[in-house]
């Protein structure tokens, strides 16, 4: 492990390697599932995963994102105590998440097996992600990488073995994912115990109430943002569900491919908020401004190259990945590529908003996107079906990124003006 770490060299490299692992394993897993589940069941599996991703984002917004944002000001003892509180809070958030999963599933797919197995996975993923984020906060990224290797690598390998030897179903996939997430969490706890880090029942620095109130002060705008993000960009599979599970499966097959394209988005989301926070706290707003400019330029170039390559290779990629099952969906993928580019830019801009503790920027940017979705977007879906959903999603991402950029520029200008007033 030491040789590997020396080769990787930096937190940024470890964060990128970790996200390559997570996104790569998710990509492979979903490809396996998409190729081996019947189209109708894959559509139902995709709807269930959509709800689980939504709830996981809420969990992160309420608990682990504030933990990351507040880590820079905590002492080592305070960080461990904060994490112990977050671990305990999972005991409350998990049942709430299951309640919402059941409620949504009743309207979208009334399948008890998927609801049960999805709920088990949801609980296990909450705890594993809490430990993963804790390793990021304490700059033990090699341990985050190990946790994800067990969780995401394990679920991919076990699913592939299961498909090769047994009949697969959506319920079995969720249970495999739950098992590996639980295993990773158990290993994380053992390692943390040996390091004399976290422990439930030991809160020397904070009270539970103080930590949760502090998190809520930071997370309320993030939670609102998550909700409008879902209304803005994640409802399109639900819009087209009236066309049947097969239409949802085709749309999902394209978004799975785009997850591989959006690998850098997830990597920067893991690393950039902490880095931007340190730049602001240690070097000031002017340096943050320069850092933002350089990062956005690099992001745009990388995103443009990826989008052009995928556009040119779309028919070949769809055929290779799905073995001809979803060849007819190539046009949908191409229509979604602009969305991928603007989501990439928007994710980077969002990291700087978090660094400046400006939670409203993401909220208002996605609110603008949600307004588009429920006006122009829904009209495009009505007129052009699944193709309209892809076009609407791309317009949505562009609108959101533009508003996010304007909000950040306004925030930076206000911080510079305040800085000049204090200097005077």
PDB file of N, CA and C in Angstrom, residues 59 62-67 79-93 126-127 129-131 133 198 200 203 208 211-212 215:
ATOM      1  N   UNK A  59     -29.388  12.630   2.445  1.00  0.00           N
ATOM      2  CA  UNK A  59     -28.580  12.183   3.580  1.00  0.00           C
ATOM      3  C   UNK A  59     -27.236  12.901   3.602  1.00  0.00           C
ATOM      4  N   UNK A  62     -27.670  16.647   4.594  1.00  0.00           N
ATOM      5  CA  UNK A  62     -27.980  16.909   5.997  1.00  0.00           C
ATOM      6  C   UNK A  62     -26.832  16.565   6.933  1.00  0.00           C
ATOM      7  N   UNK A  63     -26.063  15.528   6.582  1.00  0.00           N
ATOM      8  CA  UNK A  63     -25.092  15.021   7.534  1.00  0.00           C
ATOM      9  C   UNK A  63     -23.638  15.102   7.073  1.00  0.00           C
ATOM     10  N   UNK A  64     -23.312  14.466   5.962  1.00  0.00           N
ATOM     11  CA  UNK A  64     -21.885  14.343   5.634  1.00  0.00           C
ATOM     12  C   UNK A  64     -21.317  15.553   4.902  1.00  0.00           C
ATOM     13  N   UNK A  65     -22.123  16.261   4.092  1.00  0.00           N
ATOM     14  CA  UNK A  65     -21.615  17.478   3.454  1.00  0.00           C
ATOM     15  C   UNK A  65     -21.286  18.546   4.495  1.00  0.00           C
ATOM     16  N   UNK A  66     -22.173  18.833   5.473  1.00  0.00           N
ATOM     17  CA  UNK A  66     -21.778  19.777   6.526  1.00  0.00           C
ATOM     18  C   UNK A  66     -20.560  19.305   7.315  1.00  0.00           C
ATOM     19  N   UNK A  67     -20.444  17.995   7.530  1.00  0.00           N
ATOM     20  CA  UNK A  67     -19.259  17.473   8.225  1.00  0.00           C
ATOM     21  C   UNK A  67     -17.994  17.833   7.452  1.00  0.00           C
ATOM     22  N   UNK A  79     -13.389  16.732  15.403  1.00  0.00           N
ATOM     23  CA  UNK A  79     -13.771  16.021  14.191  1.00  0.00           C
ATOM     24  C   UNK A  79     -14.276  14.619  14.515  1.00  0.00           C
ATOM     25  N   UNK A  80     -13.575  13.936  15.427  1.00  0.00           N
ATOM     26  CA  UNK A  80     -13.989  12.582  15.797  1.00  0.00           C
ATOM     27  C   UNK A  80     -15.349  12.609  16.500  1.00  0.00           C
ATOM     28  N   UNK A  81     -15.549  13.613  17.352  1.00  0.00           N
ATOM     29  CA  UNK A  81     -16.827  13.719  18.057  1.00  0.00           C
ATOM     30  C   UNK A  81     -17.959  14.039  17.094  1.00  0.00           C
ATOM     31  N   UNK A  82     -17.693  14.941  16.153  1.00  0.00           N
ATOM     32  CA  UNK A  82     -18.703  15.291  15.153  1.00  0.00           C
ATOM     33  C   UNK A  82     -19.105  14.042  14.360  1.00  0.00           C
ATOM     34  N   UNK A  83     -18.113  13.246  13.990  1.00  0.00           N
ATOM     35  CA  UNK A  83     -18.405  12.051  13.209  1.00  0.00           C
ATOM     36  C   UNK A  83     -19.218  11.047  14.002  1.00  0.00           C
ATOM     37  N   UNK A  84     -18.932  10.920  15.292  1.00  0.00           N
ATOM     38  CA  UNK A  84     -19.710   9.999  16.127  1.00  0.00           C
ATOM     39  C   UNK A  84     -21.173  10.420  16.175  1.00  0.00           C
ATOM     40  N   UNK A  85     -21.421  11.734  16.241  1.00  0.00           N
ATOM     41  CA  UNK A  85     -22.797  12.232  16.236  1.00  0.00           C
ATOM     42  C   UNK A  85     -23.485  11.907  14.902  1.00  0.00           C
ATOM     43  N   UNK A  86     -22.755  12.095  13.812  1.00  0.00           N
ATOM     44  CA  UNK A  86     -23.315  11.812  12.492  1.00  0.00           C
ATOM     45  C   UNK A  86     -23.655  10.327  12.361  1.00  0.00           C
ATOM     46  N   UNK A  87     -22.785   9.460  12.881  1.00  0.00           N
ATOM     47  CA  UNK A  87     -23.078   8.026  12.854  1.00  0.00           C
ATOM     48  C   UNK A  87     -24.381   7.718  13.588  1.00  0.00           C
ATOM     49  N   UNK A  88     -24.556   8.320  14.756  1.00  0.00           N
ATOM     50  CA  UNK A  88     -25.790   8.097  15.513  1.00  0.00           C
ATOM     51  C   UNK A  88     -27.006   8.651  14.769  1.00  0.00           C
ATOM     52  N   UNK A  89     -26.815   9.777  14.112  1.00  0.00           N
ATOM     53  CA  UNK A  89     -27.938  10.397  13.393  1.00  0.00           C
ATOM     54  C   UNK A  89     -28.457   9.495  12.281  1.00  0.00           C
ATOM     55  N   UNK A  90     -27.606   8.609  11.766  1.00  0.00           N
ATOM     56  CA  UNK A  90     -28.056   7.658  10.737  1.00  0.00           C
ATOM     57  C   UNK A  90     -29.189   6.770  11.238  1.00  0.00           C
ATOM     58  N   UNK A  91     -29.221   6.523  12.538  1.00  0.00           N
ATOM     59  CA  UNK A  91     -30.280   5.686  13.096  1.00  0.00           C
ATOM     60  C   UNK A  91     -31.645   6.353  12.947  1.00  0.00           C
ATOM     61  N   UNK A  92     -31.642   7.678  12.819  1.00  0.00           N
ATOM     62  CA  UNK A  92     -32.888   8.389  12.590  1.00  0.00           C
ATOM     63  C   UNK A  92     -33.184   8.616  11.119  1.00  0.00           C
ATOM     64  N   UNK A  93     -32.140   8.914  10.338  1.00  0.00           N
ATOM     65  CA  UNK A  93     -32.367   9.212   8.922  1.00  0.00           C
ATOM     66  C   UNK A  93     -32.723   7.972   8.104  1.00  0.00           C
ATOM     67  N   UNK A 126     -26.058   4.340   3.747  1.00  0.00           N
ATOM     68  CA  UNK A 126     -25.949   5.517   4.596  1.00  0.00           C
ATOM     69  C   UNK A 126     -24.743   5.399   5.534  1.00  0.00           C
ATOM     70  N   UNK A 127     -24.614   4.256   6.184  1.00  0.00           N
ATOM     71  CA  UNK A 127     -23.522   4.076   7.151  1.00  0.00           C
ATOM     72  C   UNK A 127     -22.162   4.013   6.462  1.00  0.00           C
ATOM     73  N   UNK A 129     -21.292   5.371   3.595  1.00  0.00           N
ATOM     74  CA  UNK A 129     -20.919   6.677   3.066  1.00  0.00           C
ATOM     75  C   UNK A 129     -20.477   7.620   4.178  1.00  0.00           C
ATOM     76  N   UNK A 130     -21.051   7.473   5.365  1.00  0.00           N
ATOM     77  CA  UNK A 130     -20.622   8.298   6.494  1.00  0.00           C
ATOM     78  C   UNK A 130     -19.160   8.043   6.836  1.00  0.00           C
ATOM     79  N   UNK A 131     -18.759   6.772   6.853  1.00  0.00           N
ATOM     80  CA  UNK A 131     -17.356   6.451   7.130  1.00  0.00           C
ATOM     81  C   UNK A 131     -16.452   6.923   5.986  1.00  0.00           C
ATOM     82  N   UNK A 133     -16.856   9.476   3.992  1.00  0.00           N
ATOM     83  CA  UNK A 133     -16.670  10.927   4.077  1.00  0.00           C
ATOM     84  C   UNK A 133     -15.798  11.318   5.264  1.00  0.00           C
ATOM     85  N   UNK A 198     -13.176   7.363  16.303  1.00  0.00           N
ATOM     86  CA  UNK A 198     -14.569   7.583  16.594  1.00  0.00           C
ATOM     87  C   UNK A 198     -15.096   6.765  17.697  1.00  0.00           C
ATOM     88  N   UNK A 200     -19.006   5.843  19.243  1.00  0.00           N
ATOM     89  CA  UNK A 200     -20.351   6.070  19.721  1.00  0.00           C
ATOM     90  C   UNK A 200     -20.306   5.993  21.238  1.00  0.00           C
ATOM     91  N   UNK A 203     -18.419  11.650  23.387  1.00  0.00           N
ATOM     92  CA  UNK A 203     -18.568  12.955  22.751  1.00  0.00           C
ATOM     93  C   UNK A 203     -17.902  14.032  23.607  1.00  0.00           C
ATOM     94  N   UNK A 208     -24.732  16.317  21.094  1.00  0.00           N
ATOM     95  CA  UNK A 208     -25.439  15.885  19.892  1.00  0.00           C
ATOM     96  C   UNK A 208     -26.300  17.017  19.356  1.00  0.00           C
ATOM     97  N   UNK A 211     -24.212  19.744  17.544  1.00  0.00           N
ATOM     98  CA  UNK A 211     -23.720  19.326  16.232  1.00  0.00           C
ATOM     99  C   UNK A 211     -24.844  19.351  15.200  1.00  0.00           C
ATOM    100  N   UNK A 212     -25.993  18.792  15.542  1.00  0.00           N
ATOM    101  CA  UNK A 212     -27.093  18.733  14.586  1.00  0.00           C
ATOM    102  C   UNK A 212     -27.613  20.129  14.239  1.00  0.00           C
ATOM    103  N   UNK A 215     -25.087  21.667  11.913  1.00  0.00           N
ATOM    104  CA  UNK A 215     -25.243  21.070  10.587  1.00  0.00           C
ATOM    105  C   UNK A 215     -26.480  21.622   9.880  1.00  0.00           C
TER     106      UNK A 215
END
